[in-house]
Each structure stands twice: as structure tokens, then as C-alpha cells.
Short mmCIF file of C-alpha atoms in Angstrom, two decimals:
data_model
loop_
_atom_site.label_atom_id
_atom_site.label_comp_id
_atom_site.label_asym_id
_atom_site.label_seq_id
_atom_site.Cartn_x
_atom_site.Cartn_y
_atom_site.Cartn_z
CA UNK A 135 3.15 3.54 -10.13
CA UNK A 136 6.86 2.05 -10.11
CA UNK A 137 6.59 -0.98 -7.74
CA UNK A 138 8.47 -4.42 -6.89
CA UNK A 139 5.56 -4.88 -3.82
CA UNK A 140 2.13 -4.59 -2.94
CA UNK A 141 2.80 -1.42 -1.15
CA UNK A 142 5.14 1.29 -2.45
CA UNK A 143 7.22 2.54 0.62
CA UNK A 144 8.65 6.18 0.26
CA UNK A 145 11.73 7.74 2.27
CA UNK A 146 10.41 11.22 2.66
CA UNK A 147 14.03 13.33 2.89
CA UNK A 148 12.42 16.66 2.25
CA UNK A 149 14.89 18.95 3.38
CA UNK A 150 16.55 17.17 6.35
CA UNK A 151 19.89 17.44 3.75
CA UNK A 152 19.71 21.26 5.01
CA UNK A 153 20.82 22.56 2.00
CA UNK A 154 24.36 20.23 2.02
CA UNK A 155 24.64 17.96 -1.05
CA UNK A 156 26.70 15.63 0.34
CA UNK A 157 24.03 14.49 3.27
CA UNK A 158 21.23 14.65 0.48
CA UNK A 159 23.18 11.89 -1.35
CA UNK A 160 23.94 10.62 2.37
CA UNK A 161 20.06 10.18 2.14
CA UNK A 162 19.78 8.48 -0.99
CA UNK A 163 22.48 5.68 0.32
CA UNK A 164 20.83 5.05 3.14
CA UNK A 165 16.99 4.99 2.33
CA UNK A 166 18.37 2.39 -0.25
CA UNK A 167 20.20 0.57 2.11
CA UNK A 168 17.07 0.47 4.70
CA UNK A 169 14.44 -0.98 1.32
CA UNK A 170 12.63 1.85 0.78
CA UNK A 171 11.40 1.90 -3.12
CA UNK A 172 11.71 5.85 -3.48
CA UNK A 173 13.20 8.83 -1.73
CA UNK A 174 11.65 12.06 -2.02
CA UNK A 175 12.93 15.83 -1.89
CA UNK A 176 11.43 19.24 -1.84
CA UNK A 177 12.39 21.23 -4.94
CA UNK A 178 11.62 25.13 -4.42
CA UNK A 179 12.21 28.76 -5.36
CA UNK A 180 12.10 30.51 -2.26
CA UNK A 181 11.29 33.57 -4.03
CA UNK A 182 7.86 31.69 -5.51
CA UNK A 183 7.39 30.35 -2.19
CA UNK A 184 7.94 31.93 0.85
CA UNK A 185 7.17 35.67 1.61
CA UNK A 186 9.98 37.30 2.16
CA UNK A 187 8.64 39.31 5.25
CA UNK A 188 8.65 35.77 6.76
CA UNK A 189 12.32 36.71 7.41
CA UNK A 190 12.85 33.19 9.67
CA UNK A 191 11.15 31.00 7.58
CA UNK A 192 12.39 32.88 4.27
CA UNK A 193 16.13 32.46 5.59
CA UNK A 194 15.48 28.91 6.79
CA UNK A 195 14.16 27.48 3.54
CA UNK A 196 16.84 29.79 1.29
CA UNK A 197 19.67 28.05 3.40
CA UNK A 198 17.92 24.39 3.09
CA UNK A 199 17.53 24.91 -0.89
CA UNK A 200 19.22 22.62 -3.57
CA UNK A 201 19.82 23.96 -7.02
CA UNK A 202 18.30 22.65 -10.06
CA UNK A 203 21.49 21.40 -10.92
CA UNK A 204 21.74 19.21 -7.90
CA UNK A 205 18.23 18.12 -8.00
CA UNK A 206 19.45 16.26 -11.53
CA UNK A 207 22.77 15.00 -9.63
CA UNK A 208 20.47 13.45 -7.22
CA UNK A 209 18.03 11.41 -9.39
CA UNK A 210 20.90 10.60 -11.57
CA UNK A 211 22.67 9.07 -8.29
CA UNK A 212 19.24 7.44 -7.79
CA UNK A 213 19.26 5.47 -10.52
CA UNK A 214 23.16 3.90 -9.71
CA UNK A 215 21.52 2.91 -6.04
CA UNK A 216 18.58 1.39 -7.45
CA UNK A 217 15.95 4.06 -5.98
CA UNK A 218 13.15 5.87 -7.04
CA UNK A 219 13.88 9.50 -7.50
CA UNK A 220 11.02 12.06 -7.05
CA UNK A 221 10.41 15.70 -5.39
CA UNK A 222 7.75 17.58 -4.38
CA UNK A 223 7.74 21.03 -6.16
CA UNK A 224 6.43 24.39 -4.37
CA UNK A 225 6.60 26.48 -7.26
CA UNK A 226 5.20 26.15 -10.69
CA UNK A 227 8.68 26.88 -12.31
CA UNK A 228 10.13 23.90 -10.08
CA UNK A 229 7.23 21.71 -11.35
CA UNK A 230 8.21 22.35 -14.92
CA UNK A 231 12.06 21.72 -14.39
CA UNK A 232 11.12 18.12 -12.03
CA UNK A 233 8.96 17.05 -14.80
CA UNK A 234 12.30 16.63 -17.44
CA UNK A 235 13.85 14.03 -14.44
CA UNK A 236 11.20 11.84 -12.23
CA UNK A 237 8.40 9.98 -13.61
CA UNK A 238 6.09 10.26 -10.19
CA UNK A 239 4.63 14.01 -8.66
CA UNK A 240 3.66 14.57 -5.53
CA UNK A 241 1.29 17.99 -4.04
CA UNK A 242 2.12 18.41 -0.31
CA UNK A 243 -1.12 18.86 2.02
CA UNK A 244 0.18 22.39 1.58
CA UNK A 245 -0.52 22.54 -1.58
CA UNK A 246 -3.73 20.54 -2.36
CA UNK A 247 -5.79 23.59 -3.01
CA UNK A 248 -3.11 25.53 -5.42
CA UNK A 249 -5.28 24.84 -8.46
CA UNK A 250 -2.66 26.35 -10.84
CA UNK A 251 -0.12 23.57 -9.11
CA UNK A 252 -2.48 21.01 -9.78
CA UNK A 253 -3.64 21.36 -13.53
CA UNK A 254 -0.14 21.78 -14.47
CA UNK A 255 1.42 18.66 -12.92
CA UNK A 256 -2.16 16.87 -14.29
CA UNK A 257 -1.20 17.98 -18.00
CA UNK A 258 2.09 15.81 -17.20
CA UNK A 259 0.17 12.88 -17.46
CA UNK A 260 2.64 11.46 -14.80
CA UNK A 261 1.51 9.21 -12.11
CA UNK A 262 0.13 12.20 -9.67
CA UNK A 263 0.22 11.62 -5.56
CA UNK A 264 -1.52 13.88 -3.57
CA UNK A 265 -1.86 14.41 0.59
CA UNK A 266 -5.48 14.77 1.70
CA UNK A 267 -4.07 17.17 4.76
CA UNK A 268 -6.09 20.46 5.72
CA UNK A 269 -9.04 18.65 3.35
CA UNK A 270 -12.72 17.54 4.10
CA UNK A 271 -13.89 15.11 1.63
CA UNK A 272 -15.84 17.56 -0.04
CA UNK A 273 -13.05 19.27 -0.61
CA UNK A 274 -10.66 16.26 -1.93
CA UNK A 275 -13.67 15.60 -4.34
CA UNK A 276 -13.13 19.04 -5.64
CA UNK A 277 -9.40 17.76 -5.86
CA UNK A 278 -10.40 14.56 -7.50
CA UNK A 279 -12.67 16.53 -10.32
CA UNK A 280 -9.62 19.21 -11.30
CA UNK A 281 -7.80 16.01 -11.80
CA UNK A 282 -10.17 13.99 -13.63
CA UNK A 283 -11.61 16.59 -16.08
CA UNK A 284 -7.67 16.92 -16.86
CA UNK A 285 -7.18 13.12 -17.39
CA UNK A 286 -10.61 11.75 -18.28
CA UNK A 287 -10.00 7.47 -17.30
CA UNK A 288 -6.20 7.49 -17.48
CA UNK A 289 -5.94 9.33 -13.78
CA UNK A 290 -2.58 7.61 -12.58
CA UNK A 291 -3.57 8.89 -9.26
CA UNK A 292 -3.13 8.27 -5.54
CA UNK A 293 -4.84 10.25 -2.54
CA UNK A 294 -2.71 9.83 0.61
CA UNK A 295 -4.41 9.96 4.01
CA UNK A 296 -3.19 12.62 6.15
CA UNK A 297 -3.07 14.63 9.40
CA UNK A 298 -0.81 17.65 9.12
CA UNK A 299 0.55 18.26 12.37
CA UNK A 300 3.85 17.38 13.61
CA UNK A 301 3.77 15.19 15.23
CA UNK A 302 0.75 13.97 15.05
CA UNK A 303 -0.67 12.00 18.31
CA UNK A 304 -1.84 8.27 17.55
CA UNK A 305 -5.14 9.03 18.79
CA UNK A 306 -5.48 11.60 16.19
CA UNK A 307 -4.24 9.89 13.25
CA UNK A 308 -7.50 8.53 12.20
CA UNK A 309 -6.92 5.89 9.82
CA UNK A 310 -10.23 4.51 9.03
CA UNK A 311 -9.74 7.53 6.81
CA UNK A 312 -8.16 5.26 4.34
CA UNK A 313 -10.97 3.11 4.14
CA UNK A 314 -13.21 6.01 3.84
CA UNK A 315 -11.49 7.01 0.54
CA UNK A 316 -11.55 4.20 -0.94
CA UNK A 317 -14.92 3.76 -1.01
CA UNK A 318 -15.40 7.12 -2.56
CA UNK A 319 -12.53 7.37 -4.56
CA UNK A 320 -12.57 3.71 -6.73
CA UNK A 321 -10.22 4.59 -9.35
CA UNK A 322 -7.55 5.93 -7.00
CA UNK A 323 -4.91 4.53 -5.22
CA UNK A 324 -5.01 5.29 -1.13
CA UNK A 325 -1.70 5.34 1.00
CA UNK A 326 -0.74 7.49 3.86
CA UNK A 327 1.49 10.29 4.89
CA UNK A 328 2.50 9.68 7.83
CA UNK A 329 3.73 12.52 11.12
CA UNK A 330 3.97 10.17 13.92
CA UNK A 331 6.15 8.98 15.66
CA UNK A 332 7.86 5.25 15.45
CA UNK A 333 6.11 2.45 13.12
CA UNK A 334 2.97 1.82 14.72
CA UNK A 335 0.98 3.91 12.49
CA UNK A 336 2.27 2.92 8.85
CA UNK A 337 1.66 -0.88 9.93
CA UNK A 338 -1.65 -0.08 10.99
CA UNK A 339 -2.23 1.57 7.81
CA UNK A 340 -0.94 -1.13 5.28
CA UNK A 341 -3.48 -3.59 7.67
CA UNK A 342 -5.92 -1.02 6.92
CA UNK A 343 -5.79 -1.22 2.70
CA UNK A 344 -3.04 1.36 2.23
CA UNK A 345 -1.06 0.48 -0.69
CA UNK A 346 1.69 3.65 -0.59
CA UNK A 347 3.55 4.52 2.52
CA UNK A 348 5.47 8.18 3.02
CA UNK A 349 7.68 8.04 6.32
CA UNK A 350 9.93 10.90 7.08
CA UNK A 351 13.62 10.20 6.86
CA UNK A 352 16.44 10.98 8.57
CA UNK A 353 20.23 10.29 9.36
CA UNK A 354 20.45 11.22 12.67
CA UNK A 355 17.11 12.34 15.10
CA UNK A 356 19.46 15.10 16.78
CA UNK A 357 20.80 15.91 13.57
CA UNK A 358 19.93 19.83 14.34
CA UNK A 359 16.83 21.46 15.80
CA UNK A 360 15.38 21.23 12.26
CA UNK A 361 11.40 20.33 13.36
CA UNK A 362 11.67 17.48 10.79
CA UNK A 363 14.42 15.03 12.23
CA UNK A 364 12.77 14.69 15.24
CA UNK A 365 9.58 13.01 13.82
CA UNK A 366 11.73 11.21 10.93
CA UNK A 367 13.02 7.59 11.06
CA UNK A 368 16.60 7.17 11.06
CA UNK A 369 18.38 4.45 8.89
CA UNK A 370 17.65 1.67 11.38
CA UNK A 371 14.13 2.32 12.83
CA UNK A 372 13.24 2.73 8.59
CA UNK A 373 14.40 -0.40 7.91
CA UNK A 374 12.51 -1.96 11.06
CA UNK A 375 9.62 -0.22 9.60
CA UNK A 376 9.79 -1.66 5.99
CA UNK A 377 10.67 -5.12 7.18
CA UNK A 378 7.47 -5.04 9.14
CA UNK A 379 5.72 -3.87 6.43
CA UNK A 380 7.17 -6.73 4.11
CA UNK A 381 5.80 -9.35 7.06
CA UNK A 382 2.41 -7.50 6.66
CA UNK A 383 2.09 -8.08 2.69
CA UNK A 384 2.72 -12.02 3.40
CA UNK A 385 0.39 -12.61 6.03
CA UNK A 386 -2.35 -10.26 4.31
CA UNK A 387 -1.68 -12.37 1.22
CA UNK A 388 -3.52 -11.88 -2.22
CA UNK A 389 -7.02 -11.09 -2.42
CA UNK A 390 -8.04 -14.76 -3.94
CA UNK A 391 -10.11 -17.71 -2.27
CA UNK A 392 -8.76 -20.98 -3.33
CA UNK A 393 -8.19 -24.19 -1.63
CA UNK A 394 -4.65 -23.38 -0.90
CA UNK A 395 -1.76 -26.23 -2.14
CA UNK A 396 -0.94 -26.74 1.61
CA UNK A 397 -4.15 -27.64 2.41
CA UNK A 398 -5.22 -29.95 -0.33
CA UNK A 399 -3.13 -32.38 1.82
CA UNK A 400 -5.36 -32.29 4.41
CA UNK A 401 -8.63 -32.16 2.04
CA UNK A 402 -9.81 -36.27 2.81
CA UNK A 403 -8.38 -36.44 6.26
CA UNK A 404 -10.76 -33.44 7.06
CA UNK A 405 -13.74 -33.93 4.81
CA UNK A 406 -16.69 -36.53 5.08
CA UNK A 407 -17.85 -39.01 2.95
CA UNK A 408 -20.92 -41.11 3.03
CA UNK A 409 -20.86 -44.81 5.17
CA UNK A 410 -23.44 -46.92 6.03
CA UNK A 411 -25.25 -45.83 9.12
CA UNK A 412 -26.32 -49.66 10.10
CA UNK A 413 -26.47 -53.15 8.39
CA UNK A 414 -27.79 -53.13 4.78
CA UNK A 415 -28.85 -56.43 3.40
CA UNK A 416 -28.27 -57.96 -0.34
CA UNK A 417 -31.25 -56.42 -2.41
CA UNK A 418 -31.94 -53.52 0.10
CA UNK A 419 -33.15 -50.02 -1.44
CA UNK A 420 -30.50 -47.11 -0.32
CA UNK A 421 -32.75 -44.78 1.70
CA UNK A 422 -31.35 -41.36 2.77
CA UNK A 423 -31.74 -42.76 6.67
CA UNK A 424 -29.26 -45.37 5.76
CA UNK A 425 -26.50 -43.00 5.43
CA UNK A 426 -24.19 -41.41 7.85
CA UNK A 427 -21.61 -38.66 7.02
CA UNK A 428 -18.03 -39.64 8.19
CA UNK A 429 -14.40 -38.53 8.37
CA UNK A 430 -12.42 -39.18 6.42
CA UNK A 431 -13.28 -37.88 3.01
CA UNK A 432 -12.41 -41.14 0.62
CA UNK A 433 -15.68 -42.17 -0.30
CA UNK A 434 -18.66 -40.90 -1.90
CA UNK A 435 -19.98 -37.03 -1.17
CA UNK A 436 -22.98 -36.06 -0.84
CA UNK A 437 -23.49 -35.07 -4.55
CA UNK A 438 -22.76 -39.04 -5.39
CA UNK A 439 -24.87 -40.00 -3.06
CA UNK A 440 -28.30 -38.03 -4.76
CA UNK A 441 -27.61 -40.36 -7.89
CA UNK A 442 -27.98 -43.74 -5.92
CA UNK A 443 -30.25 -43.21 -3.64
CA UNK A 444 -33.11 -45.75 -4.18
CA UNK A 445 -31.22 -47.82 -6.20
CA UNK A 446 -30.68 -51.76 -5.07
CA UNK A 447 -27.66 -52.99 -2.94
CA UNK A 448 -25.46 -55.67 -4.45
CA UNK A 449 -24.09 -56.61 -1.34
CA UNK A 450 -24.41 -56.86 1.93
CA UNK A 451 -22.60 -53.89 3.87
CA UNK A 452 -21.85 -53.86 7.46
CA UNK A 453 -23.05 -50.58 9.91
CA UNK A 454 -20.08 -47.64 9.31
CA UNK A 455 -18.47 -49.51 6.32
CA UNK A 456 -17.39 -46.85 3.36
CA UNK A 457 -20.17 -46.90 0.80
CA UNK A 458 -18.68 -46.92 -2.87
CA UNK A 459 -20.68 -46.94 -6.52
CA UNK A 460 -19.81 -50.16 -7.29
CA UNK A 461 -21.92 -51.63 -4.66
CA UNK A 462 -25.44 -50.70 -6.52
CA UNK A 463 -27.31 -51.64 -9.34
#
């Protein structure tokens, strides 16, 4: 996976461009311009992908459709606004032509049981996303195993949690689901795919271990009646959404417990160190009863303390006075 942060934040466009070029590059400006690391597309043949006795939802997707041609315009324009280029493909044939111009796949929750799909984009060897939609685990194990017997250790994979309805109600969106792949799935990465609306959920999910984020994207929320823009982010709410995000990966920090730089300023005003806990006299064996543990830190720990213990007292030391080496035989 191509990524500047801990999580990788996709602007899923799909096919809110509605077939125009001009708003697909429209897309690609503004996902940029909002921080996402990668926009994403839908790359079809209708005729490998919708039945045409569907005559709506044939039409519909016929008049949203890019050409191959465009597809390359787009990642090329990618690349001069400093965003990850990558599209979904619905059709074997569209899998083969993606695979010549994005180094990332993803299989739609639609998708995750086309077999034929999967095995070819696997024999890519390119990193390989996949939504967990429509699945039980049993069945994204299935998923995972196509994959693997493909790949053997060098999987390059990433499940993404998923609910596939639009929108999806919070209540629903289940996101201890991420957790729950993880602990299955230890050589994957986990994100989520996300249908809700707003930014609650995809901050919730990143505090919940996701490490790749898909939010629908979209110029304009009453861009048409197109089902899509009305559960999408526009420009603005994206870029609340990935500065939140950003906040997220500094406060969750790295994964690595060290006395911290900031507080090693604060280790001897904190910390104790041994004193003595009444009047010892010239000569005196140190018994344990004569210690007491104060703040601050500046003297002897406890470890020190073990190797003097019953050793005589070359001076005489007053009750709560800072107990140092030097004072015993």
C-alpha cells in the first residue's frame, strides 16, 4: 500500500462524474484539494455487467460509463495533482485493461464472491482491497483462501469492513467488525467502507484499528437524484473528515511504550528516592526500617538501597535527610 500516513484515506468518486469527463477530473481536483491520498472510479462494460433486460439500470450505468481511453486520461491527470489513481473493475476485460495503469485493485461488496474476478486480479500480484459486504466470516475466509493459495506469504491484501446499504444507519454499522477481522485475519490489512452519513463513522473506525478509509465523494449533494451524492461528502465536509482523521493518528500515537522526552523532565520531581526515616547515629547498621521513600527522585532507589543495607553509617544523618552511597562503609 501507497501511503504518506498511518491510515490511507480514499475519495470514493465511483460514478458521481455521470458519465461527463470534465466533472470526473472536477473530482480528481478536488479530492486532492480536500487530502485524500487516492480517488477511486468504477471502470465497466455494461454489456459484461448489467443485464440488459434491466432496461433502467442498463441505461443508467451505459450513460454514467467512461471509456478506456478516459480512464488513462484520468490516472495520468492523477499523477500531475499528486493523487492516487485506482478503479474498481466490474468486468474481467476492465480488470485486464486497469491493471496496465493503477498499482492498487479493489472488489466491490458486489463482487466478493465472483471467483473468476478474484483469481485474476490475485495473479496481478498488485496490492488487492476487498469489501467484506453481503459476507459472513465464513464466507470472507473462503475469500481470504482464493487469495492466499494465489499469493502464498506475499498477500498485499486489505479486507474492508462493510455494511452495504445506502445509507447505512449508525446503529447498524457495526464496527467492532474491524476488530473482529483482525483477529482472524493477521496478515491483512482492515479498513472500512463506509455508507453513512457525515464523519462520525470513519472516526470511529480509525479509533477502532482501521488503517484504510473509503468515503464516498461528491461535488455537490444535490448534484442530481443519482442515489450516490446524497450519501457522499462534498469537498468541504471531506476535508473536515480527513483533518479529523489526521487529529486521530496524533493522539492515537505509535504503538511503543517509552518514557516519553516530555516527561523525562518531570522523571525526579515525580519519582522517590530513599531518606532517612529518623535519626541515624555514627556507626549505626542501615536496617530496611530506617528508610523512608520520598519525593523527589535525586537520591538513591530502591535497587541502591538492597546493596547497603546492613552496611555501617559514616555519619550521623538527621530524620528525612537524602541518603547517598558515600555515607557507608
Amino acid at each position: 500500500m501507497i501511503k504518506k500516513n498511518n491510515v490511507f484515506i480514499v475519495a470514493e468518486a465511483g460514478n458521481n462524474h455521470e458519465g461527463d469527463f470534465s466533472v470526473a477530473k472536477k473530482l480528481i481536483d478536488k479530492a486532492s484539494e480536500s487530502g485524500a491520498d487516492a480517488i477511486k472510479f468504477q471502470t465497466y462494460d455494461v454489456d459484461n455487467f448489467i443485464d440488459p433486460k434491466l432496461q433502467k439500470s442498463y441505461k443508467k450505468f451505459k450513460k454514467f460509463s467512461l471509456s478506456y481511453e478516459q480512464f488513462y486520461k484520468l490516472s495520468q491527470y492523477c499523477k500531475k495533482k499528486k493523487i492516487i489513481f485506482f478503479s474498481t473493475p466490474f468486468d474481467l476485460k476492465s480488470a485486464i485493461f486497469l491493471n496496465k495503469i493503477q498499482k492498487i485493485f479493489k472488489i466491490s461488496s458486489g463482487d466478493n464472491n465472483f471467483t473468476d474476478l478474484i483469481k485474476l486480479i490475485s495473479r496481478f500480484n498488485k496490492h488487492l482491497i476487498i469489501s467484506s459486504g453481503l459476507l459472513s466470516l465464513n464466507d470472507l475466509k473462503n475469500v481470504y483462501k482464493v487469495v492466499k493459495k494465489i499469493r502464498g506469504k506475499n498477500l498485499k491484501l486489505s479486507f474492508l469492513h462493510c455494511v452495504s446499504s445506502y445509507p447505512t444507519p449508525l446503529d447498524q454499522i457495526n464496527l467492532s467488525n474491524i476488530s473482529l477481522i483482525k483477529e482472524n485475519f493477521n496478515d491483512v490489512n482492515v479498513g472500512f467502507s463506509d455508507h453513512t452519513i457525515g464523519t462520525k463513522a470513519p472516526l470511529y473506525a480509525v479509533l477502532a484499528g482501521a488503517s484504510i478509509i473509503e468515503k464516498h465523494f461528491t461535488l455537490d449533494n444535490k448534484f442530481s437524484n443519482f442515489r450516490d451524492h446524497a450519501l457522499s461528502l462534498n469537498p468541504k465536509n471531506f476535508k473536515i473528515m480527513v483533518n479529523q482523521i489526521r487529529d486521530a493518528e496524533n493522539i492515537l500515537g505509535e504503538k511503543r511504550k517509552i518514557a516519553l522526552l516530555l516527561e523525562r523532565k518531570n522523571l525526579i520531581s515525580m519519582r522517590r528516592s530513599a531518606y532517612a526515616s529518623r535519626n541515624l547515629k555514627k556507626g549505626q547498621i542501615l536496617r530496611r526500617k530506617d528508610i523512608i521513600y520520598l519525593r523527589p527522585g535525586s537520591g538513591l532507589n530502591e535497587e541502591e538501597v538492597t546493596k547497603i543495607l546492613g552496611k555501617k553509617i559514616k555519619v550521623e544523618l538527621d530524620k528525612s535527610r537524602s541518603i547517598k552511597k558515600r555515607y557507608f562503609k
